[in-house]
mmCIF file of C-alpha atoms and ligand atoms in Angstrom:
data_model
loop_
_atom_site.group_PDB
_atom_site.id
_atom_site.type_symbol
_atom_site.label_atom_id
_atom_site.label_comp_id
_atom_site.label_asym_id
_atom_site.label_seq_id
_atom_site.Cartn_x
_atom_site.Cartn_y
_atom_site.Cartn_z
ATOM 1 C CA MET E 12 27.686 -18.953 -9.813
ATOM 2 C CA GLY E 13 29.690 -20.656 -12.565
ATOM 3 C CA GLU E 14 31.072 -23.182 -10.106
ATOM 4 C CA LEU E 15 27.592 -23.822 -8.695
ATOM 5 C CA GLN E 16 26.242 -24.584 -12.153
ATOM 6 C CA ALA E 17 29.218 -26.802 -12.989
ATOM 7 C CA TRP E 18 29.006 -28.798 -9.769
ATOM 8 C CA PHE E 19 25.235 -29.107 -9.533
ATOM 9 C CA ARG E 20 24.108 -29.521 -13.119
ATOM 10 C CA THR E 21 21.522 -32.201 -12.285
ATOM 11 C CA ASP E 22 19.233 -33.072 -9.384
ATOM 12 C CA ALA E 23 21.318 -36.242 -8.897
ATOM 13 C CA ASP E 24 24.451 -34.079 -8.392
ATOM 14 C CA CYS E 25 22.608 -32.166 -5.642
ATOM 15 C CA LEU E 26 21.446 -35.404 -4.032
ATOM 16 C CA ASP E 27 24.992 -36.744 -3.976
ATOM 17 C CA TYR E 28 26.203 -33.554 -2.281
ATOM 18 C CA LEU E 29 23.463 -33.814 0.380
ATOM 19 C CA ALA E 30 24.430 -37.455 0.998
ATOM 20 C CA TRP E 31 28.037 -36.359 1.498
ATOM 21 C CA LEU E 32 26.962 -33.570 3.886
ATOM 22 C CA ARG E 33 24.648 -35.853 5.847
ATOM 23 C CA TRP E 34 26.973 -38.847 6.104
ATOM 24 C CA PRO E 35 30.477 -37.343 5.904
ATOM 25 C CA ALA E 36 32.002 -40.588 7.172
ATOM 26 C CA GLY E 37 29.728 -42.702 4.965
ATOM 27 C CA PHE E 38 26.214 -44.015 5.614
ATOM 28 C CA ALA E 39 25.450 -45.243 9.117
ATOM 29 C CA CYS E 40 22.089 -46.893 9.772
ATOM 30 C CA ALA E 41 20.035 -45.056 12.413
ATOM 31 C CA ASP E 42 18.434 -48.353 13.444
ATOM 32 C CA CYS E 43 21.186 -50.969 13.569
ATOM 33 C CA GLY E 44 24.357 -48.888 13.269
ATOM 34 C CA HIS E 45 25.489 -50.830 10.213
ATOM 35 C CA ASP E 46 27.645 -48.728 7.915
ATOM 36 C CA GLY E 47 26.947 -50.313 4.530
ATOM 37 C CA ALA E 48 24.018 -49.493 2.288
ATOM 38 C CA TRP E 49 22.600 -49.787 -1.199
ATOM 39 C CA ARG E 50 22.083 -46.330 -2.598
ATOM 40 C CA ARG E 51 19.893 -45.667 -5.578
ATOM 41 C CA GLY E 52 20.150 -42.730 -7.948
ATOM 42 C CA ASP E 53 16.859 -41.286 -6.705
ATOM 43 C CA GLY E 54 18.245 -40.879 -3.157
ATOM 44 C CA ARG E 55 16.631 -43.982 -1.659
ATOM 45 C CA VAL E 56 18.904 -45.934 0.649
ATOM 46 C CA ARG E 57 18.569 -49.510 1.937
ATOM 47 C CA CYS E 58 20.711 -50.633 4.875
ATOM 48 C CA SER E 59 22.647 -53.756 3.888
ATOM 49 C CA GLY E 60 22.625 -54.849 7.545
ATOM 50 C CA CYS E 61 18.962 -54.765 8.576
ATOM 51 C CA GLY E 62 17.344 -53.935 5.244
ATOM 52 C CA ASN E 63 15.760 -50.761 6.608
ATOM 53 C CA ARG E 64 14.815 -48.214 3.981
ATOM 54 C CA THR E 65 15.391 -44.487 4.231
ATOM 55 C CA SER E 66 16.507 -41.711 1.897
ATOM 56 C CA VAL E 67 19.131 -39.010 1.734
ATOM 57 C CA THR E 68 16.515 -36.323 2.305
ATOM 58 C CA ALA E 69 14.272 -38.134 4.840
ATOM 59 C CA GLY E 70 14.141 -36.261 8.132
ATOM 60 C CA THR E 71 15.765 -33.110 6.697
ATOM 61 C CA ILE E 72 14.149 -29.899 5.468
ATOM 62 C CA PHE E 73 14.195 -31.470 1.980
ATOM 63 C CA ASP E 74 11.949 -34.321 3.174
ATOM 64 C CA ARG E 75 9.256 -35.044 0.547
ATOM 65 C CA THR E 76 9.946 -31.758 -1.172
ATOM 66 C CA ARG E 77 8.290 -31.370 -4.541
ATOM 67 C CA THR E 78 10.709 -28.602 -5.437
ATOM 68 C CA PRO E 79 13.596 -30.055 -7.485
ATOM 69 C CA LEU E 80 16.960 -29.966 -5.710
ATOM 70 C CA THR E 81 18.521 -27.889 -8.491
ATOM 71 C CA VAL E 82 15.946 -25.201 -7.640
ATOM 72 C CA TRP E 83 16.670 -25.587 -3.914
ATOM 73 C CA PHE E 84 20.419 -25.275 -4.484
ATOM 74 C CA THR E 85 20.113 -22.195 -6.665
ATOM 75 C CA ALA E 86 17.725 -20.604 -4.148
ATOM 76 C CA CYS E 87 20.149 -21.436 -1.352
ATOM 77 C CA TRP E 88 23.019 -19.972 -3.370
ATOM 78 C CA LEU E 89 21.157 -16.676 -3.912
ATOM 79 C CA PHE E 90 20.094 -16.668 -0.248
ATOM 80 C CA ALA E 91 23.573 -17.412 1.101
ATOM 81 C CA THR E 92 25.822 -15.443 -1.210
ATOM 82 C CA GLY E 93 23.821 -12.285 -1.846
ATOM 83 C CA LYS E 94 25.165 -9.570 0.438
ATOM 84 C CA ASP E 95 21.631 -8.743 1.584
ATOM 85 C CA GLY E 96 19.891 -11.990 0.689
ATOM 86 C CA ILE E 97 16.865 -12.134 -1.590
ATOM 87 C CA SER E 98 13.140 -11.474 -1.269
ATOM 88 C CA ALA E 99 10.500 -14.067 -2.116
ATOM 89 C CA LEU E 100 9.312 -11.958 -5.041
ATOM 90 C CA SER E 101 12.833 -11.678 -6.513
ATOM 91 C CA LEU E 102 13.376 -15.414 -6.046
ATOM 92 C CA LYS E 103 10.085 -16.184 -7.781
ATOM 93 C CA ARG E 104 11.107 -14.011 -10.740
ATOM 94 C CA THR E 105 14.740 -15.149 -10.899
ATOM 95 C CA LEU E 106 14.003 -18.880 -10.848
ATOM 96 C CA GLU E 107 10.689 -18.559 -12.689
ATOM 97 C CA ILE E 108 8.961 -20.385 -9.858
ATOM 98 C CA GLY E 109 5.280 -20.439 -10.716
ATOM 99 C CA SER E 110 3.910 -19.612 -7.289
ATOM 100 C CA TYR E 111 4.839 -16.899 -4.827
ATOM 101 C CA GLN E 112 3.946 -19.278 -1.956
ATOM 102 C CA THR E 113 6.576 -21.792 -3.071
ATOM 103 C CA ALA E 114 9.288 -19.117 -3.230
ATOM 104 C CA TRP E 115 8.122 -17.698 0.091
ATOM 105 C CA ALA E 116 8.119 -21.119 1.803
ATOM 106 C CA THR E 117 11.533 -22.044 0.342
ATOM 107 C CA LEU E 118 13.132 -18.950 1.874
ATOM 108 C CA HIS E 119 11.327 -19.467 5.181
ATOM 109 C CA ARG E 120 12.544 -23.069 5.350
ATOM 110 C CA LEU E 121 16.114 -21.861 4.763
ATOM 111 C CA ARG E 122 15.669 -19.218 7.465
ATOM 112 C CA SER E 123 14.379 -21.759 9.939
ATOM 113 C CA VAL E 124 17.627 -23.777 9.855
ATOM 114 C CA LEU E 125 19.899 -20.843 10.690
ATOM 115 C CA VAL E 126 19.655 -20.993 14.473
ATOM 116 C CA ARG E 127 21.764 -23.873 15.712
ATOM 117 C CA PRO E 128 20.351 -25.391 18.925
ATOM 118 C CA GLY E 129 22.712 -24.904 21.840
ATOM 119 C CA ARG E 130 24.721 -22.140 20.173
ATOM 120 C CA ASP E 131 27.168 -20.280 22.395
ATOM 121 C CA ARG E 132 26.088 -17.323 24.448
ATOM 122 C CA LEU E 133 27.753 -13.934 23.992
ATOM 123 C CA THR E 134 30.807 -13.130 26.107
ATOM 124 C CA GLY E 135 33.044 -10.221 27.134
ATOM 125 C CA VAL E 136 31.449 -6.792 26.991
ATOM 126 C CA VAL E 137 27.860 -6.945 25.731
ATOM 127 C CA GLU E 138 25.449 -4.065 25.065
ATOM 128 C CA VAL E 139 21.775 -4.941 25.645
ATOM 129 C CA ASP E 140 18.782 -2.809 24.696
ATOM 130 C CA GLU E 141 15.224 -3.123 23.415
ATOM 131 C CA THR E 142 13.701 -1.237 20.510
ATOM 132 C CA TYR E 143 10.708 -1.309 18.173
ATOM 133 C CA ILE E 144 11.353 -2.901 14.784
ATOM 134 C CA GLY E 145 9.247 -3.607 11.705
ATOM 135 C CA GLY E 146 6.096 -2.025 10.433
ATOM 136 C CA ASP E 147 7.919 0.758 8.599
ATOM 137 C CA GLU E 148 6.163 1.452 5.351
ATOM 138 C CA PRO E 149 7.649 4.228 3.264
ATOM 139 C CA GLY E 150 5.115 6.906 2.482
ATOM 140 C CA LEU E 151 2.848 5.948 5.349
ATOM 141 C CA ALA E 152 2.884 8.478 8.134
ATOM 142 C CA GLY E 153 2.339 6.849 11.525
ATOM 143 C CA GLY E 154 -1.089 5.362 12.200
ATOM 144 C CA ARG E 155 -1.274 1.988 10.505
ATOM 145 C CA ALA E 156 2.483 1.560 10.360
ATOM 146 C CA ARG E 157 3.008 2.141 14.039
ATOM 147 C CA GLY E 158 0.664 -0.662 15.057
ATOM 148 C CA LYS E 159 2.801 -3.306 13.362
ATOM 149 C CA LYS E 160 6.055 -2.606 15.174
ATOM 150 C CA VAL E 161 7.410 -5.320 17.430
ATOM 151 C CA LEU E 162 9.417 -4.845 20.604
ATOM 152 C CA THR E 163 12.788 -6.476 19.951
ATOM 153 C CA GLY E 164 15.653 -7.323 22.283
ATOM 154 C CA ILE E 165 19.184 -6.733 20.951
ATOM 155 C CA ALA E 166 22.450 -7.985 22.458
ATOM 156 C CA VAL E 167 25.775 -7.167 20.792
ATOM 157 C CA GLU E 168 29.346 -7.934 21.787
ATOM 158 C CA VAL E 169 31.537 -4.834 21.825
ATOM 159 C CA ARG E 170 35.105 -5.495 20.720
ATOM 160 C CA GLU E 171 37.826 -2.905 21.244
ATOM 161 C CA SER E 172 39.629 -3.695 17.994
ATOM 162 C CA THR E 173 36.890 -4.626 15.523
ATOM 163 C CA GLY E 174 33.820 -2.795 16.858
ATOM 164 C CA LEU E 175 30.804 -5.101 16.589
ATOM 165 C CA GLY E 176 31.163 -8.692 17.712
ATOM 166 C CA ARG E 177 28.481 -11.374 17.564
ATOM 167 C CA CYS E 178 24.855 -10.379 17.905
ATOM 168 C CA ARG E 179 21.443 -11.755 18.958
ATOM 169 C CA MET E 180 17.998 -10.299 18.198
ATOM 170 C CA LEU E 181 14.624 -11.585 19.366
ATOM 171 C CA PRO E 182 11.068 -10.240 19.626
ATOM 172 C CA LEU E 183 10.086 -9.642 23.255
ATOM 173 C CA ALA E 184 6.653 -9.940 24.862
ATOM 174 C CA ASP E 185 7.218 -6.771 26.886
ATOM 175 C CA ALA E 186 9.945 -4.718 28.567
ATOM 176 C CA SER E 187 9.378 -6.141 32.045
ATOM 177 C CA ALA E 188 12.263 -7.219 34.275
ATOM 178 C CA GLU E 189 11.160 -10.847 33.948
ATOM 179 C CA THR E 190 11.297 -10.784 30.121
ATOM 180 C CA LEU E 191 14.541 -8.808 29.916
ATOM 181 C CA HIS E 192 16.322 -10.956 32.508
ATOM 182 C CA LEU E 193 15.342 -14.082 30.558
ATOM 183 C CA PHE E 194 16.602 -12.497 27.321
ATOM 184 C CA VAL E 195 19.968 -11.726 28.965
ATOM 185 C CA THR E 196 20.400 -15.130 30.636
ATOM 186 C CA ASN E 197 19.461 -16.966 27.416
ATOM 187 C CA HIS E 198 21.907 -15.063 25.254
ATOM 188 C CA VAL E 199 24.747 -13.756 27.437
ATOM 189 C CA GLU E 200 27.250 -15.889 29.336
ATOM 190 C CA PRO E 201 27.338 -15.162 33.116
ATOM 191 C CA SER E 202 30.377 -13.122 34.206
ATOM 192 C CA ALA E 203 30.104 -10.982 31.050
ATOM 193 C CA THR E 204 29.862 -7.222 31.434
ATOM 194 C CA VAL E 205 26.368 -6.113 30.388
ATOM 195 C CA ILE E 206 25.905 -2.474 29.378
ATOM 196 C CA THR E 207 22.316 -1.182 29.456
ATOM 197 C CA ASP E 208 20.501 2.124 29.758
ATOM 198 C CA GLY E 209 18.893 3.209 33.014
ATOM 199 C CA TRP E 210 15.594 1.300 32.504
ATOM 200 C CA GLN E 211 14.522 -0.388 35.750
ATOM 201 C CA GLY E 212 13.770 -3.651 33.890
ATOM 202 C CA TYR E 213 17.536 -4.255 33.887
ATOM 203 C CA SER E 214 17.901 -3.885 37.668
ATOM 204 C CA GLY E 215 19.106 -7.045 39.354
ATOM 205 C CA LEU E 216 21.487 -8.301 36.638
ATOM 206 C CA GLU E 217 24.329 -8.388 39.200
ATOM 207 C CA LYS E 218 22.404 -11.010 41.160
ATOM 208 C CA LEU E 219 22.325 -13.174 38.012
ATOM 209 C CA GLY E 220 26.110 -13.154 37.836
ATOM 210 C CA TYR E 221 26.744 -10.280 35.433
ATOM 211 C CA VAL E 222 28.852 -7.173 35.820
ATOM 212 C CA HIS E 223 26.216 -4.514 35.156
ATOM 213 C CA ASP E 224 27.345 -1.234 33.604
ATOM 214 C CA ARG E 225 24.254 0.949 33.744
ATOM 215 C CA ARG E 226 24.312 4.139 31.705
ATOM 216 C CA SER E 227 21.625 6.603 32.626
ATOM 217 C CA GLN E 228 20.363 8.717 29.743
ATOM 218 C CA ARG E 229 19.206 11.362 32.181
ATOM 219 C CA ALA E 230 22.691 11.597 33.692
ATOM 220 C CA ALA E 231 24.206 11.842 30.214
ATOM 221 C CA ARG E 232 21.858 14.686 29.330
ATOM 222 C CA ALA E 233 22.750 16.412 32.586
ATOM 223 C CA ARG E 234 26.429 16.149 31.621
ATOM 224 C CA GLY E 235 25.577 17.719 28.264
ATOM 225 C CA GLU E 236 26.287 14.468 26.337
ATOM 226 C CA ASP E 237 24.178 12.900 23.596
ATOM 227 C CA PRO E 238 22.149 10.077 25.237
ATOM 228 C CA GLY E 239 22.006 8.322 21.857
ATOM 229 C CA GLU E 240 25.750 7.703 22.091
ATOM 230 C CA LEU E 241 25.543 5.611 25.257
ATOM 231 C CA LEU E 242 24.789 2.321 23.491
ATOM 232 C CA LEU E 243 26.453 2.798 20.106
ATOM 233 C CA ALA E 244 26.687 -0.877 19.133
ATOM 234 C CA VAL E 245 23.006 -1.784 19.649
ATOM 235 C CA HIS E 246 21.874 1.395 17.932
ATOM 236 C CA ARG E 247 24.061 0.588 14.936
ATOM 237 C CA VAL E 248 22.694 -2.967 14.742
ATOM 238 C CA ALA E 249 19.104 -1.735 15.081
ATOM 239 C CA SER E 250 19.499 0.751 12.244
ATOM 240 C CA LEU E 251 21.225 -1.822 10.012
ATOM 241 C CA ALA E 252 18.370 -4.279 10.675
ATOM 242 C CA LYS E 253 15.719 -1.662 9.871
ATOM 243 C CA ARG E 254 17.531 -0.673 6.680
ATOM 244 C CA TRP E 255 17.814 -4.355 5.637
ATOM 245 C CA LEU E 256 14.095 -4.992 6.229
ATOM 246 C CA LEU E 257 13.223 -1.904 4.210
ATOM 247 C CA GLY E 258 15.741 -2.636 1.466
ATOM 248 C CA THR E 259 15.621 -6.351 0.726
ATOM 249 C CA HIS E 260 12.075 -6.930 1.909
ATOM 250 C CA GLN E 261 10.532 -3.487 1.266
ATOM 251 C CA GLY E 262 9.466 -3.411 4.911
ATOM 252 C CA SER E 263 6.725 -5.927 4.190
ATOM 253 C CA VAL E 264 7.429 -8.247 7.087
ATOM 254 C CA GLU E 265 4.504 -9.556 9.082
ATOM 255 C CA PRO E 266 4.983 -9.307 12.875
ATOM 256 C CA ALA E 267 4.391 -13.072 13.151
ATOM 257 C CA HIS E 268 7.421 -13.719 10.949
ATOM 258 C CA LEU E 269 9.717 -11.002 12.267
ATOM 259 C CA ALA E 270 11.651 -13.440 14.477
ATOM 260 C CA SER E 271 12.661 -15.532 11.491
ATOM 261 C CA TYR E 272 13.741 -12.466 9.466
ATOM 262 C CA LEU E 273 15.785 -11.288 12.460
ATOM 263 C CA ASN E 274 17.477 -14.704 12.575
ATOM 264 C CA GLU E 275 18.470 -14.249 8.954
ATOM 265 C CA PHE E 276 19.719 -10.716 9.583
ATOM 266 C CA VAL E 277 21.824 -11.841 12.556
ATOM 267 C CA PHE E 278 23.197 -14.781 10.557
ATOM 268 C CA ARG E 279 24.306 -12.323 7.850
ATOM 269 C CA LEU E 280 25.677 -9.809 10.327
ATOM 270 C CA ASN E 281 27.696 -12.467 12.144
ATOM 271 C CA ARG E 282 29.204 -13.563 8.825
ATOM 272 C CA ARG E 283 29.666 -10.173 7.185
ATOM 273 C CA GLY E 284 33.460 -10.534 7.271
ATOM 274 C CA SER E 285 33.385 -13.891 5.472
ATOM 275 C CA ARG E 286 35.006 -13.322 2.055
ATOM 276 C CA ARG E 287 34.337 -16.871 0.931
ATOM 277 C CA ARG E 288 30.627 -16.785 0.154
ATOM 278 C CA GLY E 289 30.732 -20.418 -0.948
ATOM 279 C CA MET E 290 31.441 -21.350 2.674
ATOM 280 C CA VAL E 291 28.200 -19.663 3.744
ATOM 281 C CA PHE E 292 26.305 -21.690 1.105
ATOM 282 C CA TYR E 293 27.963 -24.872 2.428
ATOM 283 C CA ARG E 294 27.078 -23.906 6.003
ATOM 284 C CA VAL E 295 23.381 -23.305 5.211
ATOM 285 C CA LEU E 296 23.068 -26.674 3.444
ATOM 286 C CA GLU E 297 24.923 -28.386 6.279
ATOM 287 C CA LEU E 298 22.408 -26.932 8.750
ATOM 288 C CA ALA E 299 19.548 -27.878 6.390
ATOM 289 C CA VAL E 300 20.367 -31.603 6.310
ATOM 290 C CA ALA E 301 20.708 -31.564 10.112
ATOM 291 C CA HIS E 302 17.338 -29.847 10.581
ATOM 292 C CA ASP E 303 13.981 -31.575 11.024
ATOM 293 C CA PRO E 304 11.400 -31.179 8.244
ATOM 294 C CA VAL E 305 9.472 -27.895 8.337
ATOM 295 C CA ARG E 306 5.867 -28.316 7.248
ATOM 296 C CA TYR E 307 4.164 -25.577 5.231
ATOM 297 C CA GLN E 308 1.390 -25.611 7.825
ATOM 298 C CA ASP E 309 3.926 -24.722 10.520
ATOM 299 C CA LEU E 310 5.253 -21.815 8.487
ATOM 300 C CA VAL E 311 1.823 -20.307 7.993
ATOM 301 C CA ALA E 312 0.293 -21.432 11.301
ATOM 302 C CA THR E 313 0.435 -17.943 12.737
ATOM 303 C CA GLN E 314 -0.263 -15.943 9.620
ATOM 304 C CA ARG E 315 -0.750 -16.413 5.889
ATOM 305 C CA PRO E 316 1.904 -15.002 3.596
ATOM 306 C CA ARG E 317 1.003 -11.459 2.645
ATOM 307 C CA ALA E 318 -1.453 -10.824 -0.128
ATOM 308 C CA VAL E 319 0.174 -11.061 -3.527
ATOM 309 C CA PRO E 320 -1.029 -10.683 -7.092
ATOM 310 C CA PRO E 321 -3.187 -13.753 -7.854
ATOM 311 C CA THR E 322 -1.338 -16.595 -9.543
ATOM 312 C CA PRO E 323 -2.552 -17.418 -13.045
ATOM 313 C CA PRO E 324 -3.950 -20.998 -13.060
ATOM 314 C CA GLN E 325 -1.452 -22.343 -15.596
ATOM 315 C CA ALA E 326 1.457 -21.180 -13.422
ATOM 316 C CA ARG E 327 0.398 -23.217 -10.406
ATOM 317 C CA GLY E 328 2.074 -26.359 -9.187
ATOM 318 C CA HIS E 329 5.700 -27.071 -8.598
ATOM 319 C CA PRO E 330 8.717 -25.434 -10.151
ATOM 320 C CA PRO E 331 10.381 -27.351 -12.966
ATOM 321 C CA SER E 332 13.885 -28.665 -12.382
ATOM 322 C CA LEU E 333 16.780 -26.425 -13.355
ATOM 323 C CA GLU E 334 18.540 -29.570 -14.514
ATOM 324 C CA ARG E 335 20.324 -28.961 -17.792
ATOM 325 C CA PRO E 336 21.744 -31.441 -20.285
ATOM 326 C CA PRO E 337 25.170 -30.674 -21.736
ATOM 327 C CA ALA E 338 24.839 -27.793 -24.176
ATOM 328 C CA ASN E 339 24.374 -28.869 -27.773
ATOM 329 C CA ARG E 340 24.891 -25.452 -29.360
ATOM 330 C CA PRO E 341 21.218 -24.748 -30.130
ATOM 331 C CA TRP E 342 22.255 -21.764 -32.250
ATOM 332 C CA ARG E 343 23.641 -24.193 -34.820
ATOM 333 C CA THR E 344 21.106 -25.864 -37.060
ATOM 334 C CA GLU E 345 21.260 -29.536 -38.014
ATOM 335 C CA ALA E 346 22.665 -28.714 -41.412
ATOM 336 C CA GLN E 347 25.524 -26.662 -39.999
ATOM 337 C CA ASN E 348 26.556 -29.451 -37.633
HETATM 338 ZN ZN1 ZN H 7 20.348 -51.066 9.501
#
């Protein structure tokens, strides 16, 4: 945190870092390919070849943002380096962001950059299962809570030495063979060994090029074994995900947004061994400048953010910059100086 504050004291510092992330080999014009440009302090860039104007943040998730970059960077730092991330309510309180919607949208924009297009599929030995996730509300017995659960596909690499390997989680429309086969082919490399339970929806994986290790729960029970132990890796991931949703987000995740929370969970799980949290921060920002703008309308298209305490009128608008001038020892009065 100290290093973050030292490096990114002003919004201009943040802008310079984004420019470096976006053009690591220096500016290159998207129109004419020219590699020289005039850069202004406010992030605007003018190609010295064709005169085309652009900006450091144009075409990234920071495009036309009215949230100061110092706020973005601090939010990203809390998001990336916290072991379990941060909820919108905590972010709003920590950064004194006036509106819950702004905090909520900031975190959702960060979440939306986490899935790299064309990422590798899982390899080796992979457990695949589907389970219901979300909708858990402590103190609510069944009924209302049950209706909000979402069927979720889980695929986890099983490694002899280290236990859990990489993981993928995605809401599924249903548990039909068509849906499950698509889930497997999208996320698991052919020739991998796929371990599933005895559900008929998984029949036919051999024909798709997988080695299918089918473990019947009924057969396990007949042998006197615990059927819950057949797919240890996916069950562990599912319970970690449920605990994370209940812990960090108090279980208050709308079904329409579950996919994006699962992306965040998987991103964290896949990087849990990373001791250098600063690298995770770097990685998120690197993905953010490579990601198209995400409009607020797109975030809420399916569902409004959950009801929150009404915002007092004077607290509306956009968060103030966290930019700080060099300290001038405010505890000393003029006379003492
Ligand atoms: Zn140009």
